[in-house]
Structures are given as structure tokens and as C-alpha cells.
Amino acid sequence: MIARLALLAALLAAVLRPAMAAEEQIVADLSQRQVPITADFDGSELILFGAVKRETPISITDPLSVIITVAGPSRPVVVRRKERVAGIWVNTDAVEVDLAPSFYAVATSRPFNQILSSTEDLRYKISIPQAIRSVGAPMTIQDAPSFTEALIRIRANRGDYQFRPNTVAFFDQTLFKTSVTLPANLTEGTYKVTLYLTRNKQVVTSYTTNLAVQKVGMERWLYNLAHQQPLIYGILSIVIAIAAGWIASAVFRYFKG
């Protein structure tokens, strides 16, 4: 009898949870949909703002929280360990991380561990460690997780990985706003922006949109030329180098004589 009641409760929860999620939805937008990379690009600021659209009154006992993530294109990364051998620093062990986002930022309206459980984090891959996929490592590596930790530390130090708790302004459980600093060394591609509403450390609903980061102008032309016509690009590079050397030599002779 108890087992039947437990099964009935589980089925009822599975049915009611989507219905509850439908009562609150996210309406959001970005300050820009495209980030152009030019020769003088030194970073940009992305502003994210939105509101909670709801069909029911605001819950006072179970308040909502907001988590916002910005994820760049994911690629495999080889992380190497350096050790001093005979007075020289050399690469020793290496671990290949299967997929790691080139850029990843997490912003929250309250402390992360207070608004999301570890189970939900594992399910939705929200935190920085969960966003990195590292399945296996060579059997000879005893401390494989330390390589992933080193990758996070290095990218965090240069601004590629950002963990920003308490930076989402959430007004009256309805309006929210935050900003994310995009560094100058952005990788070109499609960036996924995801917004989560949480209650009682559970994800209530989410909303995803894309941000395009691409080279424009002369940078785009040179990039396409290098990848689509490498022979012409190589010849053009040699011609420019020879011309620059000749001009520099002529200027030097002029001022010398």
C-alpha cells in the first residue's frame, strides 16, 4: 500500500511539475545580438535584461532566483603539466579535456549554493566545472581532476571564465538585469545565453538565445583568404613583407644620407 502511494505521488509530481513551470516564463533580451571583432576590438560589455511572465500571484514563501550563463563555442583542450627536470622546465603528463567552452560566465541573483542543488547543477550543467566535459584520462594519471581545475584557474585568471554571484539585480520577483564583460580574446562563433528561474533550489523554467561573435571588415577578409585561399594568402604575405622591408630600408637611407 505504501509503495503504491509513493508511486502515485511520484507520478503526480511528474505531471504537476510541467504545469507549474508553465505558470512562470522568462521574457528576456540582450543589449546586442552581434559582437563584431575588428582590429581595435578590446572587449565589450553585454547587458542582459528581462522579466518574469506569470499567470499566478507572486509567491512570498517560495521566492524565485535567477541564474544567467553565457557559453562560448566548446572545443577539446590538451592540458599539460610542467615539471623541472635537470634544471629545465619540460612538459610531462598531459590530459585531453573532451570539451571546454572557450568562454563561460555565470551570474546569479543570490549565492549559487543557496539557489541551486548539486543534483540540478549536474542535470543542467550550469556551474563552470559542470560545463566542462572531461570523461577519461590515461591510467597513468592519478590526479586527473587537477588538470581540469588548472584549466579553470588559468582561464579564470585571464577573464575567459567568470563566476559572478549576487550580480543579477532582481526587482520585485519580476524584473532582472545584469552585465557580462566579454574579453578582447573572444573566440569567433555562436555564444549560447541561457537564463534559469529557480525556486527551492530547483529549476522552474529556462530561456535560451544566441549571440553571434564574428570578425568583420578587413579581419574577416584576411581570415577567409587564409582559410579558403592559403596559397594566395601566403604569396600576399611575402609580397607585403618584402615591400615593408624595402620601404623601411629606403627611409633609413634617406635619413642617413
CSV table of N, CA, C and O in Angstrom, one decimal, residues 21 73 119 170 198 232:
chain,number,residue,atom,x,y,z
A,21,ALA,N,5.7,24.8,-14.1
A,21,ALA,CA,6.7,25.6,-14.9
A,21,ALA,C,6.0,26.5,-15.9
A,21,ALA,O,6.6,27.5,-16.2
A,73,PRO,N,31.8,28.8,-27.8
A,73,PRO,CA,32.0,27.5,-28.5
A,73,PRO,C,32.9,26.6,-27.7
A,73,PRO,O,33.9,27.0,-27.1
A,119,THR,N,22.3,18.3,-7.5
A,119,THR,CA,21.6,17.4,-8.5
A,119,THR,C,21.2,18.2,-9.7
A,119,THR,O,21.3,17.8,-10.9
A,170,PHE,N,17.5,41.7,-9.2
A,170,PHE,CA,16.2,41.1,-9.4
A,170,PHE,C,15.2,41.9,-8.6
A,170,PHE,O,15.2,41.9,-7.4
A,198,THR,N,14.9,29.7,-10.7
A,198,THR,CA,14.9,28.6,-9.7
A,198,THR,C,14.1,28.9,-8.5
A,198,THR,O,13.9,30.1,-8.2
A,232,ILE,N,47.3,32.0,-52.1
A,232,ILE,CA,47.3,33.4,-52.4
A,232,ILE,C,47.6,34.2,-51.1
A,232,ILE,O,48.3,35.2,-51.2
